[in-house]
Short mmCIF file of C-alpha atoms in Angstrom, two decimals:
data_model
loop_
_atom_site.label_atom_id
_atom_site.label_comp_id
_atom_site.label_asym_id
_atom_site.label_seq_id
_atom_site.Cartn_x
_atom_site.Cartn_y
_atom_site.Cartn_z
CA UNK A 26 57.39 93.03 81.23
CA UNK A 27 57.05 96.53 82.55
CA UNK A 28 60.31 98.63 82.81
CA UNK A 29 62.18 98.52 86.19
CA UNK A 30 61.44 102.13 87.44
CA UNK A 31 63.50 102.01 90.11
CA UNK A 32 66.47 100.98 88.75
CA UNK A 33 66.09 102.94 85.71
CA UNK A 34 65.45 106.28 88.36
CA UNK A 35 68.22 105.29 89.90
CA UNK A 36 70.21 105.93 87.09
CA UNK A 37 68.93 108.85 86.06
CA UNK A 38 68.96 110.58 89.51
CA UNK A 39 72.72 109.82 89.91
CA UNK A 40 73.70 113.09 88.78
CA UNK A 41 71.79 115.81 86.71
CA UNK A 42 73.53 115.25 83.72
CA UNK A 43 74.37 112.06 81.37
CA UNK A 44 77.33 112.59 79.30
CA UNK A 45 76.52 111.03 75.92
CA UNK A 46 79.16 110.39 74.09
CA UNK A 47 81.10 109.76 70.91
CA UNK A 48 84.15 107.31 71.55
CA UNK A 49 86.80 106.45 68.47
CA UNK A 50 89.73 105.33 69.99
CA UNK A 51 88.63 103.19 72.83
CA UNK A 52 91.98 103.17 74.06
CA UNK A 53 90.78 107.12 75.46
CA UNK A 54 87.77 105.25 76.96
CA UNK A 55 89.21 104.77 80.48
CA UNK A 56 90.76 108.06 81.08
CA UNK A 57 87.84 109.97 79.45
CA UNK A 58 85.70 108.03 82.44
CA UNK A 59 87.72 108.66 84.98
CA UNK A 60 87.52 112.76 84.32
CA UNK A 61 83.81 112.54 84.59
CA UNK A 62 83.66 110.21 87.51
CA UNK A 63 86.14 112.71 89.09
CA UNK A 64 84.30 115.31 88.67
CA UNK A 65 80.72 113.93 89.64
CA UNK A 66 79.10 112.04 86.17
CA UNK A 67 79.04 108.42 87.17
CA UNK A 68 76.76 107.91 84.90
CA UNK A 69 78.41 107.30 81.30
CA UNK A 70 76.24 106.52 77.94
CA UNK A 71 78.64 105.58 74.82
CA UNK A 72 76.71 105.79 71.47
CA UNK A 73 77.04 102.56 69.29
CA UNK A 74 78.11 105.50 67.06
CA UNK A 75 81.59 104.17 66.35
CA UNK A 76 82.98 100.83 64.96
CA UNK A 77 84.55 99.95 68.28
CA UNK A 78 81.95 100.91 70.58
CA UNK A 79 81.70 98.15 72.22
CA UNK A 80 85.27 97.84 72.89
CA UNK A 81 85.00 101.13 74.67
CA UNK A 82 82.13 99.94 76.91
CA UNK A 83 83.83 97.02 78.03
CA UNK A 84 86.96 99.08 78.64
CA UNK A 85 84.99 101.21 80.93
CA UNK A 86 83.13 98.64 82.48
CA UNK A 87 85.56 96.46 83.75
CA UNK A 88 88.98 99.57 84.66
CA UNK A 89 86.91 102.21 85.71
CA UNK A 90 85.39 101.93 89.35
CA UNK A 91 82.47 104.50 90.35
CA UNK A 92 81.40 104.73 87.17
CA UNK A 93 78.03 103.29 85.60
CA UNK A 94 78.63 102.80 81.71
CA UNK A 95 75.30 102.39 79.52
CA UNK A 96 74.96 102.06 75.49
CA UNK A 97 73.44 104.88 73.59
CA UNK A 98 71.66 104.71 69.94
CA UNK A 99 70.75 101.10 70.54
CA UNK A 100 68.62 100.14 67.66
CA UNK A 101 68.23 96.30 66.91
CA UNK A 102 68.13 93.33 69.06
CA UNK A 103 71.74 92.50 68.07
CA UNK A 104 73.58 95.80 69.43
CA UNK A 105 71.06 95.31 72.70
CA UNK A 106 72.71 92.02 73.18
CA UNK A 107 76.38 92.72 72.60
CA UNK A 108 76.11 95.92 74.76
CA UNK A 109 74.86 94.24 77.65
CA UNK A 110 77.82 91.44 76.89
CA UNK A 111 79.80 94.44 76.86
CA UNK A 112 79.44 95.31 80.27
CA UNK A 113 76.38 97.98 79.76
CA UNK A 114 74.31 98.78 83.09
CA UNK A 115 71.83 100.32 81.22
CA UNK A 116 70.68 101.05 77.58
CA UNK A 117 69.52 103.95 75.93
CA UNK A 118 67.50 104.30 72.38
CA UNK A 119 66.47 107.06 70.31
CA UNK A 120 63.09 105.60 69.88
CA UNK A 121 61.37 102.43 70.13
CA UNK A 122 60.03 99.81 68.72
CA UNK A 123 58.16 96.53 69.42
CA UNK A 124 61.06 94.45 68.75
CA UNK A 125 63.33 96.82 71.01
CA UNK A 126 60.83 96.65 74.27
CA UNK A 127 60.58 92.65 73.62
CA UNK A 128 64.39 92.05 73.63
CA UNK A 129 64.54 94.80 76.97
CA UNK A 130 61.84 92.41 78.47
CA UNK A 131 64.57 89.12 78.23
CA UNK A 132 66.98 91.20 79.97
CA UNK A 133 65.12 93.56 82.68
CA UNK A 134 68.28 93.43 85.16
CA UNK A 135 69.56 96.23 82.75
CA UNK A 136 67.15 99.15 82.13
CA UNK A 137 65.98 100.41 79.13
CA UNK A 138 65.44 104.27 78.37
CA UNK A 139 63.67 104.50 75.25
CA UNK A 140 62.84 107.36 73.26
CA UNK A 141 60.08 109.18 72.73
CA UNK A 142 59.08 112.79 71.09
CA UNK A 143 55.62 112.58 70.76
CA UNK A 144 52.73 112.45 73.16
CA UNK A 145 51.17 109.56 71.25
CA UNK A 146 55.23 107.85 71.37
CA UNK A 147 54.58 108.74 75.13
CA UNK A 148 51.50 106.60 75.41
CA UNK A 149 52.80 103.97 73.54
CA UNK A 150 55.13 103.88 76.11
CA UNK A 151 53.45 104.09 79.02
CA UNK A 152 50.98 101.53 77.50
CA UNK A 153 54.21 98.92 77.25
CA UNK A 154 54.79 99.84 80.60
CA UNK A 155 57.46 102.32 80.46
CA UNK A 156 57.37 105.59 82.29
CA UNK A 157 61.19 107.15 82.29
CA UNK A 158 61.92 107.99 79.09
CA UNK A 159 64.28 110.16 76.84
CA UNK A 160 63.10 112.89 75.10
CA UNK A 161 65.18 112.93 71.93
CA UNK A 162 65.60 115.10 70.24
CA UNK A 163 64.75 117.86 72.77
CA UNK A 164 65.74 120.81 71.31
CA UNK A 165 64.40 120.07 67.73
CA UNK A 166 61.38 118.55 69.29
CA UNK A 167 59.88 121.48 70.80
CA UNK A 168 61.86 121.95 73.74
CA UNK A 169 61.51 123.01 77.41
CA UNK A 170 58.37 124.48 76.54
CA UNK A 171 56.94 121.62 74.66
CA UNK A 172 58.17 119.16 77.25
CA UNK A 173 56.37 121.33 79.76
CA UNK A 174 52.99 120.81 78.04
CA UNK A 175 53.35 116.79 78.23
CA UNK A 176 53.73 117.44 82.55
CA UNK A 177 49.87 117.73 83.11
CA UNK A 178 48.12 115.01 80.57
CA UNK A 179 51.14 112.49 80.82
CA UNK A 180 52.34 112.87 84.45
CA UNK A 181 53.69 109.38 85.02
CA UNK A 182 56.15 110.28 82.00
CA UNK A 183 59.63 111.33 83.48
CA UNK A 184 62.21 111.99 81.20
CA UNK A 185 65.55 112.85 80.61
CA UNK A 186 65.37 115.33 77.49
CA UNK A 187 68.90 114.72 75.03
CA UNK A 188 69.38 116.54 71.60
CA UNK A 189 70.63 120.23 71.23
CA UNK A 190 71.08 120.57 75.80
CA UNK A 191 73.43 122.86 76.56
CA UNK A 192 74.95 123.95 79.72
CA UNK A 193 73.16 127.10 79.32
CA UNK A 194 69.85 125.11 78.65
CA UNK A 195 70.03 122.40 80.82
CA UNK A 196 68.89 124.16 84.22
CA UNK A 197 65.64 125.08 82.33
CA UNK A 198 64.58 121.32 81.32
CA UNK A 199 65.98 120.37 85.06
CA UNK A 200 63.26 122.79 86.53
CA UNK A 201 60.54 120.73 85.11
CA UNK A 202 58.17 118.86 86.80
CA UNK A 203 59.02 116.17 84.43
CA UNK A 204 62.81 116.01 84.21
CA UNK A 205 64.66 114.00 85.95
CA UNK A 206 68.05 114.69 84.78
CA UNK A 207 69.08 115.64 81.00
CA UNK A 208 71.31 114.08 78.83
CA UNK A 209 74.17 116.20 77.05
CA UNK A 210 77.51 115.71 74.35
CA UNK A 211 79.05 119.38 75.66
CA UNK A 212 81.31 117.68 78.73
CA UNK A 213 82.97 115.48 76.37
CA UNK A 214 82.54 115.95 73.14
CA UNK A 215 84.40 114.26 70.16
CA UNK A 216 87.29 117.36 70.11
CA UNK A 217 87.97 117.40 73.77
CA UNK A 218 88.30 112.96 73.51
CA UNK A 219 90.40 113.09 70.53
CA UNK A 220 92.79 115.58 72.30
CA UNK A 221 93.02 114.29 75.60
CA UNK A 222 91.92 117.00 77.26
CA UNK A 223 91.23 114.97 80.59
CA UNK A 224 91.31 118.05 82.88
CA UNK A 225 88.71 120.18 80.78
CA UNK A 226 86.24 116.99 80.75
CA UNK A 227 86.58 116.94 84.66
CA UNK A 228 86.08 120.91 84.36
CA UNK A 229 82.83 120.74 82.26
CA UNK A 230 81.75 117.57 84.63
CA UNK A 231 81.89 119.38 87.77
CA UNK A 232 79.86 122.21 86.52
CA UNK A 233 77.61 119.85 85.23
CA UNK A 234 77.22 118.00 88.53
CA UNK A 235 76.22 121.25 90.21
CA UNK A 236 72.93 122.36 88.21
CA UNK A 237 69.92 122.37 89.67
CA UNK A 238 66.68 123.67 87.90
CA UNK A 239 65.34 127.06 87.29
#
């Protein structure tokens, strides 16, 4: 079944960036979610990264209103199933594989954005389907420029590049032809979570919210 671009779009036109994120204590979930959705991230991708994960999804999903919570480093049909149990409106993988896109095709309702960082990944892809895509891992990959090159031959490929994004980076990949939004850990990262620091999340987030491309 081919990938539900307008859902998945919506998602990743919410805001220009997707916090992606590295939860521990999911007890920090809701008041991590609540910064970002204050300061303009709806949009909130929790890596299966962490034994309790899940936990944190579900936390998010059903106490925090405004925001949209999605699974990140979804690998196996297993965690794509107990995320979207979890509450997940959307999942995110760094790559994909058959078995991945045939498990997303049972539950099309919640969008899939798989990764690619290849042009022949990229086809693959669009073959199954599937044009808005992550570009993981951006930076490593080849970055803005590299991205760039994919615009002309691949144009039905959007993406949202993740890996190495920086505030400082971000408005260059977001001035691409073939960016829809980018995908970033800087807003919230793992220090900033484990110390509560729920006003310097909102911070980051609003500055986030506000780039445009250049």
């Amino acid at each position: 079944m081919p990938q539900n671009i307008k859902k998945t779009e919506a998602i990743m036109t919410a805001a220009p960036v997707i916090p992606v994120l590295i939860v521990e204590d999911p007890a920090k979930a809701v008041p991590m979610a609540e910064a970002l959705v204050r300061g303009g991230l709806p949009v909130i991708e929790i890596t299966l990264r962490t034994e309790r994960a899940l936990e944190a999804i579900k936390l998010v999903a059903d106490n925090v209103e405004g925001a949209i919570p999605g699974a990140g480093t979804v690998m196996t049909a297993a965690q794509y199933e107990k995320a979207i149990s979890a509450g997940s409106q959307f999942i995110v993988s760094p790559g994909a594989t058959p078995t991945l896109l045939d498990i997303a095709d049972a539950f099309a309702d919640v969008p899939l954005l798989p990764g690619a960082a290849t042009a022949s990944e990229v086809m693959y892809l669009l073959e199954r389907g599937y044009e808005r895509l992550k570009f993981f891992p951006a930076e490593q990959a080849g970055g803005a420029a590299y991205l760039k090159s994919l615009s002309s031959p691949l144009a039905a490929a959007k993406f949202c590049p993740t890996g190495g994004v920086s505030l400082d980076k971000a408005p260059t990949y977001l001035g691409l032809p073939n960016v829809l939004c980018v995908g970033g850990s800087w807003i919230a990262d793992a220090k900033a979570i484990a110390n509560e620091d729920w006003a310097g999340i909102e911070e980051r987030a609003r500055a986030a919210a506000a780039l445009t491309g250049r």
